[in-house]
Amino acid sequence: MSFELETAANRESLRRVAIDPVSRVEGHGKVTLLLDEAGHVREARLHIVEFRGFEKFIQGRPYWEVPVMVQRLCGICPVSHHLAAAKALDPVVGALTITPTAEKIRRLMHYGQVLQSHALHFFHLSSPDLLFGFESPVQQRNIVGVAGAYPEVARQGVLLRKFGQEVIRITAGKRVHGTGAIPGGVNKSLTAAERDELLQDADQMIQWSRDAVHLARRLHETNGSLYDEFGLFRSHLFSIVRADGALDLYDGSLRLRDARGQIVLDHLPCADYATHITEEVKPWSYMKLPFITELGAARGWYKVGPLARVQNCDFIPSPLAELERQAFVAHGEGEPIHAPLAYHWARMIEMLHAAEVIRSLLDDPDLLSDNRLAEGPRQREGVGIIEAPRGTLIHHYRVGDDDLVSYCNLIVSTTHNNQAMNEAVRQVARRYLDGRQLTEGLLNHIEVAIRAFDPCLSCATHALGKMPLAVELVNADGSLVDSATSGG
Amino acid sequence: MTKQFLLDGQPVPFDDGQTILEAARKAGHYIPSLCWHKDFPPHGSCKLCVVKAAGRHVSACATPAKEGWEVESNTPEINGERRGLLQMLFVEGNHFCPSCEKSGNCELQALAYEYEVLTPRFRHFFPDRPVDASHPDVLLDFNRCIFCELCVRASREIDGKSVFALTGRGIGKHLVVNAESGQLGDTDFSATDAAAHICPVGVILPKGTGFAVPIGERSFDVATIRSKTLKESS
Ligand code: SF4
């Protein structure tokens, strides 16, 4: 794989265009394009400024604070950090396996999070682009526009998300920033009343999720040339999978497939992640670019998240989502699907799976048991890997005998996808922007490609359903030629 | 006939020698405090119990009630001063409530809710105060210390050990441990000491049990600090 368009020759003589979404604490993203005089794209980069201070902040803190503290890393999937940290710290209290009650409650919490996050992303953030078109009037391209034109779709999106949040509230104590998972297990089981409350709506959620899968699927079936081609690039696929190859978003071992769908690495224990993943630093990006050590930087980068997971697993262990996976795979006609817009379809298949998992967990009497905590001889180190809504999330800690964290390393989903998102931006820049007069609609194509990955910088945009955007046209000498703002 | 004073216009009976704070609470009127404790003489350092008696600002915990006094406590002016004091306490240390085990059981936090401390007002000091994790059973997180000296007093007067002391002045004031190394692990402090259980905030905490009590079941999740205090004083 090439890094074409990553760095242009004669950068000084090129015209620079920046797409600069407004900064938020969760992350700040920006795209820069360098154009030559004829308007040809010579360089395209996505920069994401990460808050790397967190690892430092956690060092020196007592380990039991960590699962609660790390939720502040991300405004949109705090539960994923909460659970990954608790998993990593289970061995520190000697819980090499946790109790069935603890595992099932954590799973319930996690799938609740996946459901609410996927619903939010699809309905609030992406459906305006998908339903109205990428160059539709910007006034319409938001959730309010969707509510006007497709009220039922918008309503289901809101209620799916609300259900996921209820699952989180009941398992973690609060809708956001709860405390449910603690090293060694959980601090709370479900009451029968709480379970029954969730049961009331659980079947409806499965139905609506299924409708959403079909909506995403129809986009590919009716507009294949756009949906299957937009921003297309091939890469490895990376995720955890269950020991039997099933999709599992809470636990498993590491698997890597190549762009043709062949398994390259399999059954790698999570604890060994550092041997297999190298994080490369490039001078132009704050965010590291990880690659698979065995394959090297040029070949070893990969995609994570729904598109990778749905194709990396051998099957989905819930009946309706498995049928949808099969339809998805069939669409690829024997080849893995790499189209960034297929993330939406895969994401909806996962949402359906999450709804099914929640429904079946609710029948499990273990959820009501008080057997919540496990312990054993203490370990000094732990790695917790979870498939967060956006992809593989790695937490790694060492804890001293004094109970303080002495080492912390986190690799978040958006970092795994850094190279892949840059590649998608370049593809779109080459195909749609090259040699043309730049308009808001054209620049939105770039954002559509980034949004497909649901990177964390979209935290900033979820609330409004549109990406606040500032575009600057700067001359080769750095002077501002023109600027415009939209969205926000 | 029992003596009485007026608190915000309401008669409050008292016995000779009783402070304004004690008499008021006993009669069901809430006056806040952080450093006051029924087992110790008044300390008067947190100033949250400030009231206006006979036109002067006084600490209700340290001022004996006087027959016929008119005392103002629950007024916008006094409550505003209390809010200001709480805001100062928050910026003086490093209070990251979401990951503090004391959250939900913490008196400072509960008072901040009670007095509607909703926005930051002062610049944060961000002091550098490393934690002391040297003791096998108890963690000291100095970041959250409000200098109420309850641990100092409890260790000296109840446990007979004098494990803690305050040192320094003004903004340099800080809590220290009475050992040559300065480490709690080098004292005879024990998790069963009274001083281990008296901290109103999250400085002195048992190790290893973080967040075992879920949100919704913590002291101030089920009662406000006002109702809890009044119940304990009646
Ligand atoms: S001691 Fe109280 S106010 Fe300070 S961080 Fe802990 S809960 Fe918050």
XYZ file of C-alpha atoms and ligand atoms in Angstrom:
730
model
C 0.000 0.000 0.000
C 1.295 3.434 -0.821
C 1.352 6.642 1.090
C 0.674 8.639 -2.029
C -0.640 12.126 -1.325
C 0.649 11.940 2.228
C 3.443 14.414 1.599
C 3.704 16.543 -1.518
C 6.901 17.633 -3.177
C 7.446 21.418 -3.320
C 4.915 22.004 -0.586
C 5.818 25.696 -0.359
C 4.457 26.533 -3.771
C 1.059 24.935 -3.197
C -2.233 26.458 -2.182
C -3.530 25.255 1.161
C -7.143 24.502 2.072
C -8.007 23.630 5.654
C -11.237 22.006 6.782
C -11.228 22.817 10.414
C -14.060 21.573 12.647
C -14.405 23.548 15.808
C -12.313 22.272 18.679
C -13.895 20.290 21.521
C -12.310 18.672 24.537
C -12.861 15.177 23.216
C -10.708 15.809 20.211
C -10.083 18.259 17.485
C -9.928 17.248 13.885
C -8.772 19.113 10.851
C -8.132 18.306 7.213
C -5.522 20.108 5.170
C -5.276 19.933 1.417
C -2.488 21.277 -0.723
C -3.483 22.188 -4.273
C -1.354 23.219 -7.196
C -2.220 26.055 -9.536
C -4.454 23.921 -11.678
C -6.371 22.852 -8.566
C -4.949 19.321 -8.466
C -4.727 17.800 -5.018
C -1.102 17.172 -4.133
C -1.387 16.413 -0.455
C -4.271 15.490 1.845
C -4.002 14.870 5.547
C -6.375 14.343 8.415
C -4.997 15.621 11.703
C -6.576 14.674 14.990
C -5.314 16.293 18.112
C -5.597 13.826 20.911
C -5.492 14.547 24.568
C -2.485 12.398 25.334
C -2.061 13.813 28.817
C -4.455 11.257 30.202
C -1.942 8.462 30.530
C 0.293 10.711 32.580
C -2.643 11.823 34.660
C -3.524 8.255 35.594
C -0.024 7.308 36.632
C 0.308 7.743 40.369
C -3.414 7.368 41.010
C -4.852 4.446 43.003
C -5.990 1.699 40.643
C -9.623 1.604 41.826
C -10.190 5.139 40.595
C -9.133 4.300 37.077
C -12.316 2.747 35.610
C -14.252 5.791 36.744
C -11.607 8.314 35.794
C -11.045 7.082 32.247
C -14.658 7.692 31.358
C -13.661 11.323 31.021
C -11.450 10.405 28.108
C -14.367 10.433 25.786
C -17.674 12.180 25.876
C -19.362 9.729 23.656
C -18.297 6.223 24.606
C -17.322 6.534 28.274
C -18.711 3.075 29.003
C -16.166 1.470 26.685
C -13.296 3.055 28.582
C -14.946 2.177 31.866
C -15.189 -1.500 30.921
C -11.793 -1.776 29.239
C -10.163 -0.353 32.365
C -12.121 -2.638 34.689
C -11.138 -5.629 32.531
C -7.499 -4.604 32.601
C -7.609 -4.244 36.374
C -9.416 -7.515 37.125
C -6.089 -9.394 37.351
C -4.727 -6.729 39.667
C -7.249 -7.793 42.310
C -6.607 -11.410 41.361
C -9.850 -11.913 39.445
C -8.454 -13.926 36.562
C -12.030 -14.859 35.786
C -14.946 -12.831 37.039
C -18.267 -14.251 38.251
C -20.990 -15.073 35.694
C -23.144 -12.324 37.162
C -20.382 -9.753 36.779
C -19.589 -10.804 33.235
C -23.214 -10.737 32.139
C -23.914 -7.359 33.705
C -20.817 -5.904 32.078
C -21.888 -7.400 28.763
C -25.338 -5.934 29.155
C -23.803 -2.529 29.870
C -21.485 -2.827 26.894
C -24.129 -3.873 24.391
C -26.362 -1.102 25.734
C -23.547 1.300 24.943
C -23.036 -0.136 21.462
C -26.749 0.151 20.773
C -27.004 3.756 21.886
C -23.795 4.836 20.200
C -24.596 3.159 16.874
C -28.129 4.569 16.927
C -26.812 8.035 17.634
C -24.271 7.847 14.885
C -26.546 6.451 12.236
C -29.707 8.409 12.861
C -28.424 11.729 14.122
C -25.159 12.097 12.371
C -25.174 10.126 9.166
C -28.762 9.761 8.074
C -28.946 13.367 6.831
C -26.122 12.684 4.356
C -27.490 9.289 3.445
C -31.127 10.266 3.045
C -30.687 13.642 1.371
C -27.404 13.253 -0.494
C -23.966 14.669 0.215
C -24.534 17.870 -1.698
C -28.062 18.525 -0.513
C -28.741 21.989 0.933
C -26.847 22.353 4.163
C -29.964 23.679 5.926
C -31.663 20.351 5.349
C -28.674 18.167 6.077
C -29.256 17.672 9.808
C -31.420 15.683 12.184
C -34.110 18.343 12.135
C -34.351 17.899 8.376
C -34.642 14.142 8.850
C -37.367 14.580 11.452
C -39.326 16.659 8.949
C -38.985 14.374 5.963
C -38.756 10.988 7.693
C -40.429 11.422 11.081
C -40.684 7.710 11.820
C -36.981 7.116 11.146
C -36.035 10.005 13.402
C -38.359 8.825 16.166
C -36.990 5.296 16.118
C -33.463 6.660 16.260
C -34.278 8.654 19.355
C -35.993 5.747 21.093
C -33.291 3.214 20.238
C -30.730 5.509 21.745
C -32.863 6.091 24.793
C -33.232 2.357 25.342
C -29.453 1.894 25.180
C -29.054 4.676 27.713
C -31.563 3.007 30.017
C -29.546 -0.212 29.865
C -26.483 1.814 30.857
C -28.301 3.609 33.643
C -29.580 0.388 35.137
C -26.218 -1.383 34.998
C -23.897 1.552 35.783
C -26.080 3.642 38.096
C -26.173 6.653 35.789
C -26.734 7.322 32.096
C -23.311 8.885 31.820
C -20.272 8.362 33.984
C -21.619 5.624 36.206
C -19.590 3.321 38.416
C -20.984 -0.157 37.681
C -17.811 -2.039 36.774
C -15.110 -2.225 39.431
C -11.882 -4.229 39.398
C -12.955 -7.807 40.088
C -16.578 -7.490 39.002
C -19.512 -5.112 39.340
C -21.007 -3.189 42.257
C -24.638 -3.725 41.414
C -26.905 -6.464 40.078
C -30.276 -5.954 38.476
C -33.510 -6.029 40.411
C -36.412 -7.949 38.909
C -38.208 -4.637 38.403
C -35.283 -3.183 36.460
C -35.080 -6.257 34.291
C -38.811 -6.143 33.586
C -38.608 -2.491 32.670
C -36.042 -3.290 29.982
C -37.926 -6.379 28.841
C -40.959 -4.303 27.957
C -39.195 -2.629 25.061
C -36.502 -5.140 24.136
C -38.386 -6.851 21.308
C -39.371 -3.565 19.746
C -35.689 -2.546 19.682
C -34.821 -5.672 17.731
C -37.515 -4.859 15.193
C -36.426 -1.265 14.719
C -32.764 -2.241 14.501
C -33.669 -4.696 11.786
C -35.477 -1.966 9.871
C -32.375 0.192 10.188
C -30.182 -2.575 8.758
C -32.535 -2.790 5.800
C -32.427 0.943 5.289
C -28.612 0.879 5.161
C -28.616 -2.189 2.954
C -30.995 -0.634 0.427
C -28.587 2.264 -0.050
C -25.966 -0.161 -1.317
C -28.427 -2.186 -3.358
C -29.975 0.787 -5.092
C -26.953 3.044 -5.437
C -24.083 0.592 -5.597
C -21.785 2.672 -7.755
C -21.698 5.406 -5.139
C -21.920 3.386 -1.943
C -19.530 0.642 -2.948
C -16.962 2.962 -4.483
C -16.917 6.167 -2.453
C -13.529 6.651 -0.781
C -12.684 3.018 -1.464
C -9.309 1.649 -0.398
C -8.274 -1.797 0.758
C -6.589 -2.644 4.031
C -6.257 -5.295 6.666
C -9.134 -5.865 9.066
C -8.464 -6.058 12.793
C -10.607 -6.906 15.837
C -11.039 -9.309 18.690
C -13.163 -12.408 18.038
C -14.463 -15.123 20.343
C -12.451 -18.361 20.612
C -14.824 -20.097 18.168
C -14.576 -17.241 15.679
C -17.886 -15.623 16.643
C -18.402 -11.866 16.795
C -17.862 -10.806 20.391
C -17.608 -7.166 21.343
C -16.780 -7.731 25.022
C -14.033 -10.332 25.048
C -11.888 -12.565 22.857
C -8.497 -12.792 21.209
C -6.929 -10.753 18.423
C -7.402 -11.598 14.765
C -6.082 -9.940 11.615
C -7.318 -10.578 8.074
C -5.682 -9.273 4.947
C -7.461 -7.179 2.343
C -8.467 -10.324 0.446
C -10.055 -11.822 3.523
C -7.393 -14.366 4.455
C -6.661 -14.763 8.150
C -3.081 -13.625 8.764
C -2.890 -13.745 12.547
C -5.337 -15.452 14.867
C -5.898 -16.338 18.519
C -3.353 -13.805 19.711
C -3.818 -13.308 23.456
C -4.850 -9.756 24.321
C -2.049 -9.558 26.873
C 0.465 -9.780 24.001
C -0.934 -6.824 22.046
C 2.258 -4.797 22.479
C 4.273 -7.403 20.601
C 1.978 -7.218 17.598
C 1.103 -3.539 17.416
C 3.705 -0.826 16.903
C 2.650 2.790 17.230
C 4.448 4.944 14.721
C 4.956 8.653 15.203
C 4.876 10.943 12.172
C 5.935 14.555 12.371
C 2.745 15.865 10.772
C 0.293 14.104 13.070
C -0.256 14.340 16.812
C -1.997 11.021 16.696
C 0.175 7.966 16.340
C -0.204 5.603 13.412
C -0.278 2.013 14.599
C 0.639 -0.941 12.404
C 1.030 -4.687 12.804
C 4.636 -5.245 13.802
C 5.023 -8.464 11.805
C 3.994 -6.686 8.577
C 5.826 -3.385 8.949
C 4.564 0.195 8.621
C 3.981 0.213 4.873
C 1.848 -2.916 4.743
C 0.669 -3.440 8.290
C -1.973 -0.772 8.783
C -5.576 -1.790 9.166
C -9.171 -0.833 9.760
C -11.050 -1.415 12.997
C -14.692 -0.958 13.893
C -17.946 -2.371 12.530
C -16.759 -2.889 8.951
C -13.731 -4.851 10.175
C -15.572 -6.804 12.847
C -18.540 -7.971 10.812
C -16.122 -9.434 8.270
C -13.401 -10.578 10.628
C -15.672 -12.914 12.571
C -16.810 -16.249 11.172
C -20.381 -15.790 12.279
C -22.593 -13.643 14.493
C -24.017 -15.567 17.431
C -27.545 -14.172 17.221
C -29.967 -15.332 14.540
C -31.262 -12.135 12.908
C -27.927 -10.353 12.822
C -26.301 -13.488 11.383
C -28.797 -13.481 8.501
C -27.911 -9.862 7.846
C -24.196 -10.638 7.998
C -24.697 -13.296 5.356
C -26.487 -10.811 3.111
C -23.650 -8.353 3.676
C -21.002 -10.915 2.787
C -22.984 -11.934 -0.289
C -22.950 -8.318 -1.464
C -19.160 -8.518 -1.589
C -19.335 -11.419 -4.062
C -16.514 -13.355 -2.503
C -14.313 -10.375 -1.636
C -14.296 -8.414 1.624
C -16.129 -5.095 1.389
C -13.788 -2.173 2.006
C -16.038 0.724 1.031
C -16.066 3.240 3.884
C -19.790 3.833 3.459
C -20.373 0.140 4.172
C -19.398 0.998 7.753
C -22.968 2.248 8.139
C -24.436 -1.052 7.016
C -22.071 -3.070 9.211
C -22.783 -0.734 12.110
C -26.498 -1.378 11.818
C -25.899 -5.146 11.742
C -24.017 -4.736 15.008
C -26.809 -2.641 16.433
C -29.229 -5.445 15.622
C -26.873 -7.932 17.249
C -26.631 -5.712 20.333
C -30.428 -5.578 20.584
C -30.600 -9.368 20.316
C -27.874 -9.894 22.919
C -29.619 -7.542 25.335
C -32.906 -9.353 24.807
C -31.414 -12.770 25.479
C -29.342 -11.626 28.478
C -32.493 -10.303 30.114
C -33.775 -13.880 30.418
C -30.696 -14.868 32.393
C -31.276 -15.308 36.148
C -27.567 -14.577 36.802
C -28.327 -10.885 36.267
C -30.231 -10.875 39.545
C -27.655 -12.759 41.619
C -25.531 -11.128 44.316
C -22.424 -13.041 43.334
C -20.721 -9.962 41.966
C -17.064 -9.963 42.912
C -14.144 -12.332 42.434
C -10.681 -12.121 43.918
C -7.463 -14.071 44.146
C -3.717 -13.590 44.316
C -2.825 -10.144 43.058
C -1.063 -9.534 39.761
C 0.951 -6.468 38.953
C -0.204 -5.938 35.402
C -3.284 -6.206 33.248
C -4.452 -5.632 29.688
C -8.112 -5.082 28.891
C -9.273 -5.098 25.279
C -12.821 -4.436 24.237
C -14.522 -3.742 20.936
C -15.866 -0.253 21.531
C -18.505 1.107 19.152
C -15.738 2.617 17.014
C -13.318 -0.291 17.189
C -10.691 -2.044 19.234
C -9.904 -0.283 22.477
C -6.820 -1.242 24.472
C -6.122 -0.394 28.099
C -2.908 -1.558 29.751
C -1.822 -0.877 33.337
C 0.874 -1.781 35.799
C 0.102 -1.325 39.483
C 2.702 -1.196 42.262
C 2.473 -2.922 45.636
C 1.321 0.409 47.037
C -1.818 0.226 44.835
C -0.774 3.142 42.639
C -0.727 2.888 38.845
C 2.880 2.974 37.682
C 2.317 2.553 33.937
C -0.590 3.203 31.623
C -0.948 2.777 27.895
C -4.128 3.338 25.948
C -4.767 2.771 22.263
C -8.170 4.076 21.262
C -10.246 3.074 18.258
C -9.769 6.309 16.390
C -5.998 5.895 16.587
C -6.189 2.443 15.014
C -8.157 3.955 12.152
C -5.856 6.932 11.695
C -4.067 5.635 8.620
C -7.299 4.249 7.167
C -9.145 7.539 7.575
C -6.272 9.416 5.985
C -6.422 7.002 3.092
C -10.173 7.564 2.675
C -9.670 11.327 2.707
C -7.056 11.017 -0.026
C -9.264 8.839 -2.166
C -12.122 11.284 -1.952
C -9.869 14.278 -2.527
C -8.427 12.657 -5.640
C -11.737 11.550 -7.034
C -14.116 14.412 -6.231
C -12.099 17.525 -5.522
C -9.215 17.292 -7.899
C -9.179 20.157 -10.390
C -12.569 21.524 -9.335
C -13.774 24.730 -7.764
C -14.181 23.858 -4.086
C -17.653 24.271 -2.682
C -19.164 23.427 0.682
C -20.882 20.433 -0.904
C -17.606 19.105 -2.257
C -15.834 19.577 1.031
C -18.688 17.747 2.694
C -17.648 14.701 0.661
C -14.481 14.596 2.719
C -16.440 14.815 5.910
C -18.807 12.094 4.771
C -15.805 9.817 4.351
C -14.442 10.686 7.796
C -17.845 10.335 9.399
C -18.258 6.827 8.024
C -15.577 5.726 10.475
C -17.398 7.472 13.304
C -14.149 8.831 14.690
C -14.149 10.279 18.120
C -13.734 13.796 16.845
C -17.325 13.502 15.792
C -18.153 13.787 19.476
C -18.277 17.427 18.703
C -20.843 16.925 15.999
C -23.144 14.332 17.460
C -25.136 16.792 19.471
C -26.144 18.838 16.487
C -25.967 16.214 13.778
C -23.712 18.337 11.654
C -20.017 18.928 11.617
C -19.155 22.521 12.364
C -16.833 23.508 9.643
C -14.539 26.346 8.832
C -12.855 26.454 5.464
C -9.893 28.649 4.777
C -8.291 29.276 1.460
C -4.715 30.275 1.968
C -2.265 31.334 -0.671
C 1.084 29.661 -1.110
C 2.576 32.529 0.854
C 0.178 31.848 3.732
C -2.120 34.838 3.209
C -5.813 34.276 3.617
C -7.647 34.474 0.310
C -11.122 33.530 1.399
C -12.910 31.888 4.262
C -16.365 30.556 4.961
C -18.108 28.779 7.811
C -21.009 26.399 7.800
C -22.691 23.876 10.047
C -21.856 24.563 13.698
C -38.545 29.994 81.414
C -35.919 28.843 78.883
C -33.803 31.470 77.228
C -34.142 32.072 73.541
C -32.743 34.005 70.596
C -34.193 34.724 67.196
C -32.748 32.939 64.187
C -34.007 34.409 60.938
C -36.989 35.609 62.941
C -37.760 32.236 64.522
C -37.380 31.721 68.272
C -34.669 29.216 69.204
C -34.465 28.035 72.823
C -31.027 27.344 74.334
C -29.318 26.312 77.534
C -26.507 28.350 79.023
C -23.193 27.608 77.364
C -24.778 26.214 74.182
C -23.461 27.659 70.953
C -25.668 29.188 68.287
C -24.921 26.203 66.041
C -25.855 23.557 68.583
C -29.015 25.295 69.732
C -30.139 26.020 66.181
C -29.615 22.466 64.964
C -31.306 21.005 67.994
C -34.328 23.179 67.267
C -34.379 21.945 63.662
C -32.671 24.905 61.937
C -29.792 23.993 59.688
C -26.498 25.859 59.873
C -23.775 24.251 57.728
C -20.292 23.288 58.896
C -17.310 21.231 57.798
C -14.763 21.413 60.605
C -17.185 21.148 63.510
C -17.601 17.775 65.235
C -19.661 17.010 68.317
C -16.774 15.164 69.992
C -14.353 18.108 69.847
C -14.273 21.733 70.938
C -15.133 24.218 68.173
C -12.366 24.818 65.670
C -13.784 27.710 63.692
C -11.597 27.251 60.622
C -13.981 26.456 57.788
C -16.185 29.480 58.501
C -19.163 27.881 56.798
C -21.241 28.333 59.930
C -20.881 32.088 59.594
C -23.958 33.984 60.826
C -24.691 37.607 61.585
C -25.384 38.097 65.282
C -26.099 41.553 66.626
C -24.834 42.976 63.355
C -21.473 41.177 63.417
C -20.188 38.175 61.461
C -19.411 35.322 63.869
C -18.798 31.584 63.679
C -21.956 29.941 64.975
C -19.965 26.903 66.142
C -17.815 28.975 68.501
C -20.225 31.657 69.667
C -22.379 30.993 72.743
C -26.002 31.915 72.239
C -27.241 35.025 74.004
C -30.705 35.828 75.225
C -32.613 38.091 72.868
C -30.062 38.069 70.043
C -31.249 38.431 66.496
C -29.233 36.100 64.318
C -29.286 35.960 60.522
C -28.264 32.751 58.830
C -30.420 31.615 55.944
C -30.304 34.874 53.997
C -29.144 35.508 50.430
C -26.206 37.507 51.773
C -24.916 34.879 54.214
C -25.599 31.998 51.860
C -23.705 33.873 49.153
C -20.722 34.126 51.479
C -20.929 30.409 52.192
C -21.029 29.695 48.493
C -17.916 31.803 48.052
C -16.117 29.893 50.812
C -17.016 26.584 49.189
C -15.802 27.812 45.819
C -12.506 28.769 47.416
C -12.137 25.342 48.996
C -12.646 23.735 45.595
C -9.941 25.748 43.857
C -7.459 25.471 46.700
C -7.100 21.699 46.282
C -7.546 19.334 43.367
C -11.077 18.018 43.499
C -11.888 15.666 40.671
C -15.163 14.379 42.092
C -16.085 11.905 39.333
C -13.253 9.566 40.188
C -13.149 10.268 43.919
C -14.283 7.352 46.032
C -15.765 9.808 48.532
C -18.146 11.176 45.921
C -21.688 10.803 47.232
C -20.397 10.473 50.804
C -18.450 13.727 50.815
C -19.576 16.658 52.941
C -17.821 19.266 50.821
C -19.527 17.978 47.694
C -22.878 17.719 49.480
C -22.549 21.315 50.666
C -21.700 22.429 47.162
C -24.988 20.914 46.033
C -26.830 22.376 49.005
C -25.529 25.888 48.302
C -25.825 25.566 44.538
C -22.187 25.920 43.650
C -22.899 25.422 39.985
C -20.092 27.238 38.256
C -16.422 27.813 38.979
C -15.718 31.317 40.124
C -12.050 31.524 41.052
C -8.903 30.480 39.282
C -7.760 26.979 40.230
C -4.514 26.774 42.195
C -3.709 23.266 40.917
C -1.349 22.599 43.836
C 1.099 19.741 43.475
C 0.264 17.331 46.266
C 1.421 13.757 45.705
C -0.575 10.952 47.293
C 0.867 8.870 50.130
C 0.258 5.195 49.405
C 2.867 3.854 51.817
C 0.404 2.424 54.325
C -0.879 -1.075 53.511
C -4.523 -0.352 54.371
C -5.085 3.375 54.022
C -4.451 5.853 51.230
C -3.803 9.549 51.828
C -4.797 11.817 48.980
C -3.715 15.289 50.055
C -5.221 16.788 46.914
C -8.579 16.953 48.633
C -7.534 18.290 52.047
C -9.572 21.224 53.372
C -7.515 21.715 56.581
C -10.392 21.032 58.952
C -7.915 19.232 61.239
C -10.469 16.621 62.219
C -7.896 13.852 61.601
C -5.285 15.823 63.560
C -7.651 16.177 66.487
C -9.020 12.631 66.370
C -5.565 11.083 66.219
C -4.315 13.176 69.111
C -7.367 13.194 71.341
C -9.086 9.883 70.666
C -6.368 7.580 69.326
C -3.590 9.099 71.436
C -1.144 8.943 68.499
C -0.737 12.399 66.922
C -0.180 10.962 63.468
C -1.184 14.153 61.627
C -0.366 17.842 61.831
C -0.824 20.970 59.762
C 2.250 22.899 58.780
C 3.020 25.982 56.695
C 1.006 29.157 56.478
C -1.437 30.784 54.106
C -1.532 29.100 50.760
C 1.525 27.067 51.757
C -0.439 25.333 54.505
C -0.608 21.576 54.210
C -1.266 18.374 56.079
C 1.771 16.343 57.124
C 2.371 12.968 58.678
C 4.298 12.748 61.898
C 7.164 10.472 60.861
C 10.730 11.201 59.963
C 10.118 9.954 56.434
C 6.812 11.843 56.301
C 5.164 8.600 55.210
C 2.030 7.178 56.775
C 3.485 3.677 56.438
C 6.162 4.645 58.969
C 3.686 5.566 61.717
C 1.612 3.386 64.021
C -1.537 4.530 62.236
C -4.161 1.823 61.860
C -7.260 1.490 59.711
C -9.275 1.042 62.884
C -8.195 4.416 64.337
C -10.881 7.037 64.831
C -8.769 9.312 62.639
C -9.139 6.862 59.760
C -12.890 7.423 59.674
C -13.365 11.080 60.418
C -12.341 12.832 57.196
C -15.363 14.718 55.800
C -13.804 14.672 52.336
C -11.775 12.127 50.377
C -8.291 12.450 51.912
C -8.152 9.403 54.193
C -9.595 6.393 52.426
C -9.422 2.635 52.956
C -7.428 1.011 50.172
C -8.850 -1.290 47.560
C -12.560 -0.746 48.079
C -13.237 1.975 45.553
C -16.765 2.308 44.214
C -18.049 -0.841 45.898
C -21.180 1.102 46.831
C -23.069 1.998 43.654
C -24.399 5.418 42.761
C -27.827 5.851 44.273
C -26.932 4.121 47.526
C -24.402 6.608 48.919
C -25.213 8.789 51.962
C -26.011 11.965 50.110
C -27.797 10.108 47.318
C -30.501 9.189 49.798
C -30.579 12.341 51.962
C -29.358 15.918 51.638
C -26.657 17.077 54.022
C -29.241 19.386 55.568
C -31.671 16.599 56.433
C -28.912 14.202 57.484
C -27.327 16.751 59.824
C -30.625 17.756 61.375
C -31.559 14.146 61.941
C -28.265 13.508 63.696
C -28.649 16.623 65.866
C -32.197 16.007 67.045
S -13.177 15.113 48.509
Fe -15.301 15.570 48.037
S -15.232 17.463 46.909
Fe -13.153 16.630 46.907
S -13.017 15.373 45.072
Fe -13.698 14.016 46.663
S -15.928 14.058 46.494
Fe -15.177 15.827 45.401
